[in-house]
CSV table of C-alpha atoms in Angstrom, one decimal:
chain,number,residue,atom,x,y,z
A,62,MET,CA,104.3,105.6,115.3
A,63,PHE,CA,104.5,108.2,112.6
A,64,LEU,CA,106.2,107.4,109.3
A,65,PRO,CA,107.1,109.4,106.1
A,66,SER,CA,104.3,110.0,103.6
A,67,LEU,CA,103.9,108.9,100.0
A,68,ILE,CA,101.3,111.6,99.2
A,69,SER,CA,101.2,115.3,99.3
A,70,ALA,CA,98.7,118.1,98.6
A,71,GLN,CA,100.5,118.8,95.3
A,72,GLU,CA,100.1,115.5,93.7
A,73,THR,CA,97.3,113.0,93.0
A,74,VAL,CA,97.4,109.3,93.7
A,75,ASN,CA,97.3,108.4,90.0
A,76,GLU,CA,100.6,110.2,89.4
A,77,ARG,CA,102.5,107.8,91.6
A,78,LYS,CA,104.2,104.8,90.1
A,79,THR,CA,104.4,101.7,92.3
A,80,PRO,CA,107.8,99.8,92.3
A,81,ASP,CA,107.9,96.2,91.3
A,82,ILE,CA,110.3,94.6,93.8
A,83,LEU,CA,112.1,91.3,93.8
A,84,VAL,CA,113.6,90.1,97.1
A,85,VAL,CA,116.1,87.2,96.7
A,86,TYR,CA,117.5,85.5,99.9
A,87,GLN,CA,120.0,82.8,100.5
A,88,GLN,CA,119.5,79.8,102.7
A,89,GLY,CA,120.3,80.7,106.3
A,90,VAL,CA,118.6,84.1,106.3
A,91,ASP,CA,116.4,84.3,109.4
A,92,SER,CA,112.7,84.0,108.3
A,93,LEU,CA,111.5,86.4,111.0
A,94,HIS,CA,114.0,89.1,110.1
A,95,LEU,CA,113.0,88.6,106.4
A,96,SER,CA,109.3,89.0,107.3
A,97,GLU,CA,110.0,92.2,109.3
A,98,PHE,CA,111.9,93.6,106.3
A,99,ILE,CA,109.2,92.7,103.8
A,100,ASN,CA,106.7,94.6,106.1
A,101,LEU,CA,108.9,97.6,106.0
A,102,ILE,CA,109.3,97.8,102.2
A,103,SER,CA,105.6,97.2,101.7
A,104,TYR,CA,105.4,100.8,102.8
A,105,TYR,CA,106.5,101.7,99.3
A,106,SER,CA,104.8,98.9,97.4
A,107,PHE,CA,102.8,95.7,97.7
A,108,HIS,CA,104.2,94.5,94.4
A,109,ILE,CA,106.7,92.3,96.1
A,110,THR,CA,108.0,88.9,95.0
A,111,VAL,CA,110.1,87.0,97.5
A,112,LYS,CA,112.2,84.1,96.2
A,113,ALA,CA,114.8,81.8,97.6
A,114,GLU,CA,118.0,81.9,95.6
A,115,GLU,CA,117.5,78.5,94.1
A,116,GLU,CA,114.0,79.5,92.8
A,117,VAL,CA,115.2,82.6,90.9
A,118,THR,CA,115.2,82.7,87.1
A,119,SER,CA,116.2,85.4,84.6
A,120,ASP,CA,112.5,86.2,84.0
A,121,HIS,CA,112.0,87.1,87.7
A,122,VAL,CA,114.9,89.6,87.5
A,123,GLN,CA,113.9,91.1,84.1
A,124,ASN,CA,110.4,92.0,85.2
A,125,VAL,CA,111.1,94.1,88.2
A,126,THR,CA,112.1,97.7,88.9
A,127,HIS,CA,114.0,97.2,92.1
A,128,LEU,CA,116.1,94.2,93.3
A,129,ILE,CA,117.1,93.3,96.9
A,130,TYR,CA,119.6,90.5,97.6
A,131,TRP,CA,120.0,89.2,101.1
A,132,GLY,CA,123.2,87.1,101.5
A,133,SER,CA,124.1,84.5,104.1
A,134,ASP,CA,127.4,83.2,105.2
A,135,GLN,CA,125.8,79.7,105.4
A,136,SER,CA,125.4,79.6,101.6
A,137,THR,CA,127.6,79.9,98.5
A,138,PHE,CA,126.6,81.9,95.4
A,139,ARG,CA,125.1,80.1,92.5
A,140,ASP,CA,126.8,81.2,89.3
A,141,LYS,CA,123.5,81.8,87.4
A,142,VAL,CA,122.1,83.9,90.2
A,143,LYS,CA,125.3,85.9,90.4
A,144,GLU,CA,125.0,86.5,86.7
A,145,PHE,CA,121.3,87.7,87.1
A,146,ILE,CA,122.2,90.1,89.8
A,147,ARG,CA,125.2,91.6,88.2
A,148,GLY,CA,123.3,92.1,85.0
A,149,PHE,CA,120.4,93.9,86.7
A,150,GLU,CA,120.1,97.5,85.5
A,151,GLY,CA,117.9,99.0,88.1
A,152,ASN,CA,118.5,100.0,91.8
A,153,LEU,CA,120.1,97.1,93.7
A,154,LEU,CA,120.0,96.8,97.5
A,155,LEU,CA,122.4,94.3,99.2
A,156,ILE,CA,121.9,93.0,102.8
A,157,GLY,CA,124.5,91.0,104.7
A,158,LYS,CA,128.2,91.2,104.1
A,159,HIS,CA,128.1,87.9,102.0
A,160,SER,CA,126.0,89.7,99.4
A,161,LEU,CA,129.0,91.9,98.6
A,162,VAL,CA,131.0,89.0,97.2
A,163,PRO,CA,130.0,89.6,93.5
A,164,PHE,CA,130.6,93.3,93.9
A,165,LYS,CA,134.1,93.5,95.4
A,166,GLN,CA,135.4,95.7,92.6
A,167,GLU,CA,132.3,97.9,92.1
A,168,PHE,CA,131.4,98.7,95.7
A,169,PRO,CA,134.1,100.6,97.5
A,170,ILE,CA,133.3,99.4,101.1
A,171,SER,CA,134.6,96.7,103.4
A,172,ILE,CA,133.2,95.1,106.5
A,173,SER,CA,135.5,94.0,109.4
A,174,THR,CA,133.1,92.8,112.0
A,175,THR,CA,129.9,93.8,113.8
A,176,THR,CA,129.2,96.3,116.6
A,177,GLN,CA,126.4,97.4,118.8
A,178,VAL,CA,124.9,100.9,118.6
A,179,ASN,CA,122.3,102.8,120.7
A,180,GLY,CA,121.5,105.7,118.4
A,181,ILE,CA,120.6,106.3,114.7
A,182,SER,CA,120.5,109.3,112.4
A,183,PHE,CA,119.8,110.4,108.9
A,184,ASN,CA,122.2,113.3,108.4
A,185,GLY,CA,124.8,113.2,111.1
A,186,LYS,CA,124.7,114.0,114.8
A,187,SER,CA,122.1,116.8,114.5
A,188,GLN,CA,119.3,114.3,113.9
A,189,TRP,CA,120.6,111.7,116.3
A,190,GLN,CA,117.8,109.5,117.8
A,191,HIS,CA,118.4,107.5,120.9
A,192,LEU,CA,117.3,103.8,120.9
A,193,SER,CA,115.7,102.2,123.9
A,194,GLU,CA,117.8,99.1,123.3
A,195,GLN,CA,121.1,98.4,121.4
A,196,ILE,CA,121.1,96.9,117.9
A,197,MET,CA,123.7,95.0,116.1
A,198,ILE,CA,125.0,96.4,112.8
A,199,ASP,CA,127.9,95.6,110.4
A,200,LYS,CA,131.0,97.6,111.0
A,201,VAL,CA,131.3,99.1,107.5
A,202,ILE,CA,134.3,101.0,106.4
A,203,VAL,CA,133.7,103.5,103.6
A,204,PRO,CA,136.7,105.2,101.8
A,205,SER,CA,136.7,109.0,102.1
A,206,ASN,CA,136.3,109.3,98.3
A,207,GLY,CA,133.9,106.4,98.1
A,208,ALA,CA,130.1,105.8,98.5
A,209,THR,CA,127.5,108.1,100.1
A,210,VAL,CA,126.3,107.3,103.7
A,211,LEU,CA,122.5,107.8,104.0
A,212,LEU,CA,122.0,106.4,107.5
A,213,GLU,CA,124.3,106.1,110.5
A,214,GLY,CA,124.3,104.2,113.7
A,215,TRP,CA,125.8,105.8,116.9
A,216,LYS,CA,127.7,104.4,119.8
A,217,GLY,CA,127.3,107.0,122.5
A,218,THR,CA,127.5,110.5,121.2
A,219,SER,CA,131.0,110.4,119.7
A,220,GLN,CA,131.3,107.3,117.4
A,221,SER,CA,129.2,106.7,114.3
A,222,TYR,CA,129.1,103.9,111.8
A,223,PRO,CA,127.5,103.7,108.3
A,224,VAL,CA,124.3,101.7,108.2
A,225,LEU,CA,122.9,102.4,104.7
A,226,ILE,CA,125.4,103.2,101.9
A,227,GLN,CA,124.8,104.3,98.3
A,228,ASP,CA,127.1,104.2,95.3
A,229,ASP,CA,125.2,105.1,92.2
A,230,GLN,CA,122.6,102.3,91.8
A,231,LEU,CA,124.2,100.0,94.4
A,232,TYR,CA,123.1,100.2,98.0
A,233,TYR,CA,124.2,98.3,101.1
A,234,LEU,CA,122.2,97.9,104.3
A,235,GLY,CA,124.4,96.8,107.2
A,236,LEU,CA,121.5,95.8,109.5
A,237,GLN,CA,119.6,92.6,109.6
A,238,THR,CA,117.0,93.0,112.5
A,239,PHE,CA,114.1,95.4,112.2
A,240,SER,CA,111.9,95.0,115.3
A,241,ASN,CA,112.8,98.4,116.8
A,242,GLU,CA,110.1,100.9,115.8
A,243,VAL,CA,112.5,103.8,115.7
A,244,VAL,CA,114.8,101.9,113.5
A,245,GLN,CA,111.9,101.0,111.3
A,246,LEU,CA,111.1,104.6,110.9
A,247,TYR,CA,114.6,105.6,109.9
A,248,ILE,CA,115.1,102.6,107.6
A,249,ILE,CA,111.9,103.5,105.7
A,250,GLU,CA,112.8,107.2,105.4
A,251,SER,CA,116.3,106.4,104.3
A,252,LEU,CA,115.1,104.0,101.6
A,253,ARG,CA,113.3,106.8,99.9
A,254,THR,CA,116.3,107.4,97.6
A,255,PHE,CA,116.5,103.7,96.7
A,256,PHE,CA,112.8,103.6,95.8
A,257,GLN,CA,113.1,106.9,94.0
A,258,VAL,CA,110.2,108.6,95.9
A,259,PRO,CA,110.4,112.4,95.7
A,260,LEU,CA,110.3,114.5,98.8
A,261,SER,CA,107.5,117.1,99.3
A,262,SER,CA,108.7,118.5,102.7
A,263,ASP,CA,105.1,118.6,104.0
A,264,HIS,CA,103.6,117.4,107.2
A,265,ASN,CA,99.9,116.7,106.5
A,266,PHE,CA,97.2,115.6,108.9
A,267,VAL,CA,94.0,113.9,107.8
A,268,LEU,CA,91.3,114.4,110.5
A,269,ILE,CA,88.6,111.7,110.7
A,270,ILE,CA,85.5,112.2,112.9
A,271,ASP,CA,84.9,108.5,113.8
A,272,ASP,CA,82.2,106.4,115.4
A,273,VAL,CA,79.2,108.1,113.8
A,274,HIS,CA,76.2,105.8,113.7
A,275,PRO,CA,72.4,105.9,114.1
A,276,LEU,CA,72.6,106.4,117.9
A,277,THR,CA,75.1,109.3,117.6
A,278,ASN,CA,74.1,112.5,119.4
A,279,VAL,CA,73.4,114.7,116.5
A,280,ASP,CA,73.6,118.0,118.5
A,281,HIS,CA,77.0,117.1,119.7
A,282,LEU,CA,78.1,116.1,116.2
A,283,GLU,CA,76.9,119.5,115.1
A,284,THR,CA,79.0,121.2,117.7
A,285,LEU,CA,82.2,119.4,116.7
A,286,THR,CA,81.7,119.8,112.9
A,287,ASP,CA,80.6,123.5,113.1
A,288,TYR,CA,83.8,124.2,114.9
A,289,LEU,CA,85.8,122.5,112.1
A,290,LEU,CA,83.8,124.3,109.4
A,291,ASN,CA,84.3,127.7,111.0
A,292,GLU,CA,88.0,127.1,111.2
A,293,ASN,CA,88.1,125.9,107.6
A,294,ILE,CA,89.6,122.6,108.6
A,295,PRO,CA,88.9,119.7,106.1
A,296,PHE,CA,87.7,116.5,107.6
A,297,LEU,CA,86.2,113.1,106.9
A,298,ILE,CA,83.3,111.4,108.7
A,299,ALA,CA,83.4,107.6,109.3
A,300,VAL,CA,79.7,106.5,109.3
A,301,GLN,CA,78.5,103.0,110.3
A,302,PRO,CA,75.0,103.0,108.8
A,303,VAL,CA,74.0,99.7,110.4
A,304,TYR,CA,75.1,99.7,114.1
A,305,TYR,CA,74.8,96.7,116.4
A,306,HIS,CA,74.4,97.6,120.1
A,307,PHE,CA,76.1,94.7,122.0
A,308,GLU,CA,74.4,95.4,125.3
A,309,ARG,CA,70.9,95.7,123.8
A,310,LYS,CA,71.6,93.0,121.3
A,311,LYS,CA,69.9,95.0,118.6
A,312,ASN,CA,70.6,96.5,115.2
A,313,TYR,CA,70.0,100.2,114.6
A,314,ILE,CA,69.7,101.5,111.0
A,315,LEU,CA,70.5,104.9,109.6
A,316,SER,CA,66.9,105.5,108.4
A,317,SER,CA,65.9,105.5,112.1
A,318,SER,CA,67.7,108.8,112.6
A,319,PRO,CA,66.5,111.3,110.0
A,320,SER,CA,68.2,114.2,111.8
A,321,LEU,CA,71.6,112.4,111.5
A,322,ILE,CA,71.0,111.8,107.8
A,323,GLU,CA,70.1,115.5,107.3
A,324,ARG,CA,73.2,116.6,109.2
A,325,LEU,CA,75.5,114.3,107.2
A,326,GLN,CA,74.0,115.5,103.9
A,327,TYR,CA,74.6,119.1,105.0
A,328,LEU,CA,78.3,118.3,106.0
A,329,GLN,CA,78.9,116.6,102.7
A,330,HIS,CA,77.5,119.6,100.8
A,331,GLN,CA,79.9,121.7,102.9
A,332,GLY,CA,82.9,119.7,101.7
A,333,ALA,CA,83.3,116.9,104.2
A,334,GLY,CA,84.1,113.4,102.9
A,335,ILE,CA,82.0,110.4,104.0
A,336,LEU,CA,83.7,107.1,104.8
A,337,ALA,CA,81.8,103.8,104.9
A,338,LYS,CA,82.7,102.2,108.2
A,339,GLY,CA,82.6,98.5,108.9
A,340,GLN,CA,84.6,95.3,109.6
A,341,TYR,CA,87.0,94.1,107.0
A,342,LYS,CA,84.7,91.4,105.7
A,343,GLU,CA,83.4,92.1,102.3
A,344,ARG,CA,79.7,91.5,103.2
A,345,ASP,CA,79.9,94.1,106.0
A,346,LEU,CA,81.6,96.6,103.7
A,347,TYR,CA,79.1,96.0,100.9
A,348,ARG,CA,76.3,96.7,103.4
A,349,SER,CA,77.8,99.9,104.7
A,350,ILE,CA,78.5,101.3,101.2
A,351,GLN,CA,75.1,100.3,99.8
A,352,GLU,CA,73.2,101.8,102.8
A,353,LEU,CA,75.0,105.1,102.5
A,354,VAL,CA,74.4,105.4,98.8
A,355,SER,CA,70.7,104.6,99.2
A,356,HIS,CA,70.5,107.6,101.7
A,357,HIS,CA,72.2,109.9,99.2
A,358,LEU,CA,75.5,109.9,101.2
A,359,PRO,CA,78.0,108.6,98.6
A,360,PRO,CA,81.2,107.5,100.4
A,361,ILE,CA,84.7,108.3,99.0
A,362,GLY,CA,86.4,105.4,100.8
A,363,LEU,CA,86.4,102.9,103.6
A,364,LYS,CA,87.1,103.1,107.3
A,365,ILE,CA,88.1,99.6,108.4
A,366,ASN,CA,87.2,98.9,112.0
A,367,GLU,CA,89.8,96.3,112.6
A,368,PRO,CA,93.1,96.5,114.5
A,369,THR,CA,94.8,93.6,112.7
A,370,ILE,CA,94.6,92.6,109.1
A,371,SER,CA,96.7,90.6,106.7
A,372,ILE,CA,98.1,91.9,103.4
A,373,LYS,CA,96.0,89.2,101.7
A,374,ASP,CA,92.8,90.6,103.2
A,375,LEU,CA,93.9,94.2,102.5
A,376,SER,CA,94.5,93.1,98.9
A,377,THR,CA,90.9,91.9,98.7
A,378,ILE,CA,89.4,95.1,100.2
A,379,SER,CA,91.4,97.2,97.8
A,380,GLN,CA,89.2,96.0,95.0
A,381,LEU,CA,86.2,97.7,96.7
A,382,SER,CA,87.7,101.2,97.2
A,383,SER,CA,90.6,103.3,96.1
A,384,THR,CA,90.9,104.9,99.6
A,385,ILE,CA,91.2,103.0,102.9
A,386,ILE,CA,91.6,104.5,106.4
A,387,SER,CA,91.9,102.1,109.3
A,388,ASN,CA,92.6,101.4,112.9
A,389,PHE,CA,95.7,99.2,112.2
A,390,HIS,CA,97.9,99.4,115.2
A,391,LYS,CA,99.2,95.9,116.0
A,392,SER,CA,99.4,94.4,112.6
A,393,SER,CA,102.3,93.8,110.2
A,394,LEU,CA,101.3,97.0,108.3
A,395,LYS,CA,103.6,99.6,109.8
A,396,GLY,CA,103.3,103.2,108.7
A,397,ASN,CA,100.9,106.1,108.5
A,398,ALA,CA,100.5,106.7,104.8
A,399,ARG,CA,101.1,104.5,101.8
A,400,ILE,CA,100.2,104.2,98.2
A,401,ALA,CA,100.1,100.8,96.7
A,402,SER,CA,98.2,99.0,94.0
A,403,PHE,CA,98.0,95.2,94.7
A,404,GLU,CA,96.3,94.0,91.5
A,405,ARG,CA,94.4,97.2,90.8
A,406,THR,CA,95.1,99.1,87.6
A,407,GLU,CA,95.3,102.3,89.6
A,408,PRO,CA,97.1,102.9,93.0
A,409,PHE,CA,95.1,103.5,96.2
A,410,VAL,CA,95.7,105.5,99.3
A,411,LEU,CA,96.0,103.7,102.6
A,412,ILE,CA,96.3,105.7,105.9
A,413,PRO,CA,96.7,103.4,108.9
A,414,LYS,CA,96.0,105.0,112.3
A,415,SER,CA,98.6,107.4,113.6
A,416,LEU,CA,96.8,108.7,116.6
A,417,TYR,CA,93.5,107.6,118.1
A,418,VAL,CA,92.3,110.3,120.5
A,419,THR,CA,91.1,108.9,123.8
A,420,GLU,CA,89.1,110.6,126.6
A,421,LEU,CA,91.8,112.4,128.6
A,422,ASP,CA,92.1,115.5,130.6
A,423,PRO,CA,92.8,118.3,127.9
A,424,LEU,CA,96.0,119.3,129.7
A,425,LEU,CA,97.3,115.7,129.8
A,426,PHE,CA,96.2,115.2,126.2
A,427,SER,CA,98.0,118.4,125.1
A,428,ASN,CA,101.3,117.3,126.7
A,429,HIS,CA,101.0,113.8,125.2
A,430,PHE,CA,100.1,115.0,121.8
A,431,GLN,CA,102.9,117.6,121.8
A,432,LYS,CA,105.4,114.8,122.3
A,433,GLU,CA,104.0,113.0,119.3
A,434,LEU,CA,104.3,116.2,117.2
A,435,VAL,CA,107.9,116.5,118.2
A,436,GLN,CA,108.5,113.1,116.8
A,437,ILE,CA,106.8,113.9,113.6
A,438,GLY,CA,109.0,117.0,113.3
A,439,THR,CA,112.1,114.8,113.1
A,440,LEU,CA,110.9,113.4,109.8
A,441,GLN,CA,111.3,115.2,106.5
A,442,GLU,CA,107.6,114.7,105.6
A,443,SER,CA,104.6,112.8,106.8
A,444,VAL,CA,100.9,112.2,106.4
A,445,ASN,CA,99.2,111.5,109.7
A,446,GLY,CA,95.7,110.1,110.2
A,447,ILE,CA,94.0,111.5,113.3
A,448,ILE,CA,90.9,109.5,114.4
A,449,PHE,CA,88.7,111.6,116.7
A,450,PRO,CA,85.6,109.7,118.0
A,451,ALA,CA,82.4,111.7,117.7
A,452,TYR,CA,81.5,111.3,121.4
A,453,LEU,CA,84.5,113.1,122.8
A,454,GLU,CA,84.2,116.7,124.0
A,455,GLU,CA,84.9,119.8,121.8
A,456,GLU,CA,87.6,121.0,124.2
A,457,LEU,CA,89.8,118.0,123.2
A,458,LEU,CA,89.2,118.7,119.5
A,459,THR,CA,90.2,122.4,119.9
A,460,THR,CA,93.3,121.4,121.9
A,461,LEU,CA,94.3,119.0,119.2
A,462,VAL,CA,93.8,121.5,116.4
A,463,LYS,CA,95.7,124.3,118.3
A,464,SER,CA,98.6,122.0,119.0
A,465,ILE,CA,99.0,121.1,115.3
A,466,TYR,CA,98.7,124.7,114.2
A,467,SER,CA,101.3,125.8,116.7
A,468,THR,CA,103.8,123.3,115.3
A,469,PHE,CA,103.2,123.1,111.5
A,470,ASN,CA,102.1,125.5,108.8
A,471,ASP,CA,98.9,124.7,106.8
A,472,PRO,CA,98.9,121.2,108.2
A,473,PHE,CA,95.4,119.8,107.4
A,474,PHE,CA,95.1,117.8,104.2
A,475,ASP,CA,91.9,117.7,102.2
A,476,MET,CA,91.3,114.2,100.9
A,477,LEU,CA,88.9,115.7,98.3
A,478,GLN,CA,92.0,117.0,96.5
A,479,LEU,CA,92.4,113.4,95.4
A,480,ASN,CA,90.2,111.3,93.1
A,481,HIS,CA,88.4,108.4,94.8
A,482,GLU,CA,86.5,105.3,93.6
A,483,VAL,CA,84.2,102.9,95.4
A,484,ASN,CA,82.7,99.8,93.7
A,485,VAL,CA,80.4,97.1,95.2
A,486,PRO,CA,77.5,95.1,93.8
A,487,TYR,CA,74.5,97.4,93.0
A,488,ALA,CA,76.3,100.6,93.9
A,489,SER,CA,79.4,102.6,92.8
A,490,VAL,CA,80.8,106.0,93.6
A,491,GLN,CA,83.4,108.0,91.6
A,492,PHE,CA,84.7,111.2,93.0
A,493,ASN,CA,86.6,113.6,90.7
A,494,LYS,CA,88.3,116.5,92.4
A,495,THR,CA,87.1,118.9,89.6
A,496,GLU,CA,83.8,117.3,88.6
A,497,GLY,CA,82.5,116.0,91.9
A,498,TYR,CA,80.4,112.9,92.5
A,499,THR,CA,79.1,110.3,90.0
A,500,VAL,CA,76.9,107.8,91.7
A,501,TYR,CA,75.3,104.6,90.4
A,502,GLU,CA,72.6,102.9,92.5
A,503,ASP,CA,70.4,99.9,91.7
A,504,ILE,CA,70.0,98.2,95.0
A,505,PRO,CA,67.0,95.7,95.0
A,506,LEU,CA,64.6,95.6,97.8
A,507,PHE,CA,65.7,92.2,99.0
A,508,GLN,CA,69.3,93.5,99.3
A,509,LYS,CA,68.1,96.5,101.4
A,510,MET,CA,66.3,94.1,103.8
A,511,ILE,CA,69.4,91.9,104.0
A,512,ASN,CA,71.5,95.0,104.8
A,513,ARG,CA,69.2,96.6,107.4
A,514,TYR,CA,68.3,93.4,109.3
A,515,SER,CA,71.8,91.8,109.1
A,516,LEU,CA,70.5,88.7,107.3
A,517,SER,CA,72.6,86.3,105.4
A,518,LEU,CA,71.2,85.2,102.0
A,519,ILE,CA,70.2,81.8,103.4
A,520,GLU,CA,68.4,83.5,106.3
A,521,PHE,CA,66.7,85.8,103.8
A,522,ILE,CA,65.5,82.9,101.7
A,523,LEU,CA,64.3,81.1,104.8
A,524,TRP,CA,62.4,84.1,105.9
A,525,VAL,CA,60.9,84.4,102.4
A,526,VAL,CA,59.9,80.7,102.6
A,527,VAL,CA,58.4,81.3,106.1
A,528,ILE,CA,56.4,84.3,104.8
A,529,ILE,CA,55.2,82.4,101.7
A,530,VAL,CA,54.1,79.5,103.9
A,531,ALA,CA,52.4,81.8,106.4
A,532,LEU,CA,50.6,83.6,103.5
A,533,THR,CA,49.6,80.2,102.0
A,534,ILE,CA,48.2,79.0,105.4
A,535,SER,CA,46.4,82.4,105.9
A,536,LEU,CA,44.9,82.2,102.4
A,537,PHE,CA,43.9,78.6,102.9
A,538,ALA,CA,42.3,79.5,106.2
A,539,ILE,CA,40.5,82.5,104.7
A,540,HIS,CA,39.4,80.3,101.8
A,541,THR,CA,38.2,77.6,104.2
A,542,LEU,CA,36.3,80.1,106.2
A,543,ARG,CA,34.6,81.5,103.2
A,544,LEU,CA,33.6,78.0,102.1
A,545,ARG,CA,32.2,77.3,105.5
A,546,ILE,CA,30.3,80.6,105.5
A,547,LYS,CA,28.9,79.8,102.0
A,548,LYS,CA,27.9,76.4,103.2
A,549,ARG,CA,26.2,77.7,106.3
A,550,LYS,CA,24.4,80.3,104.2
A,551,ARG,CA,23.3,77.6,101.7
A,552,LEU,CA,22.0,75.3,104.5
A,553,PHE,CA,20.2,78.2,106.1
A,554,GLU,CA,18.5,79.0,102.8
A,555,GLU,CA,17.6,75.4,102.3
A,556,ARG,CA,16.1,75.1,105.7
A,557,LYS,CA,14.2,78.3,105.1
A,558,VAL,CA,12.8,76.9,101.8
A,559,ASN,CA,11.9,73.6,103.4
A,560,GLY,CA,10.2,75.4,106.3
A,561,LYS,CA,7.9,77.1,103.9
């Protein structure tokens, strides 16, 4: 699925402000629906506080930029909460008709009942999108001189109903289920106004050459990357410097392939960005980053080789790098480009996978990819990560590039137009788009051994103990042998003297 972007070629990550969001819900709100909605708005920010109505205080409301209130007909309003909400000065999104109770005079809409729709659109029928299954929405009535309709649901091709309505800083969302992926896409795009995210009208593609490791065919990698360089297409390379071959049950390290190191250094000199690839565990990412830095291949970010990951784990990883590109495809993290900050002082770029290229017949691939591009074109803007494994044929790559160029103007986004930062123990990389790389490395020998031979610290200590014991035994044996030789020599000399 492709979703609208939060970055463009005209702006840097550090210029983006991350919303601080408070979500308040009443007892009776479905927890699954609430979770689905939180996943959607995490597209715009991971600074999200979720509170049941009875937990909310004035401090919670005062310290946020955006407030979302989800009402339930199974609860009654608490006077204090009503006061907090009515006194909020920022953008306020209401969900569920019961949330409208405190705003009967301010919000010029009414809700009669619910209805099912099988289509959705941003700006009327011209952008109508059919849904594979019907969804239930509130049947909202908006006066002709009242609020602005941002999103509509369609019943057939003739009848539309407001789904997202705006009146100044007040918004109402007449939908409470968010499992449909097309609906997710349209909800996120339509909430751009609520979260005050400017529109760039660009469709950008970030191309990642993936699965580069010590066993990669360097000649084939050269063929792929020479094509991209000749076409002036910016790209990233995801490198796994310590590669475990499952069938052979053996680790291969980057230093075992000098030709690959040489090629990667050349590509980086030509303007390609290197990503440190690994599992989402900190130790694995530490190892990948440290190994690349030690081979003079400073990475600008991480390529997480993990299909599912929690927001908590992602928060931890974000402390290591300002740029993360991943294979997320079945997780709660929907989207194809986000900027968020967790607890970092600066935001970071996250591009979950939009399209993973598989080994298909070029014609079949072209037809499939063209359909994906049509879907992207329905959005107002997007940033799309394209992950192309290094073992696939050049013909697939050229087909992909030609398809994108035939649909969009100047589509490929150069990640080196942004600033990047990577920090792990013993190594750090800062990339400034005007000044280039600043690299720090002080990786001790024991850490390099741990990295290259996949040892844990305990295993390393045990190996050191074994080596010390072995050396001690060897020295003792040598010393004993020397004593015996001396003793024999002395006995021989004594016998020689006595024989005289």
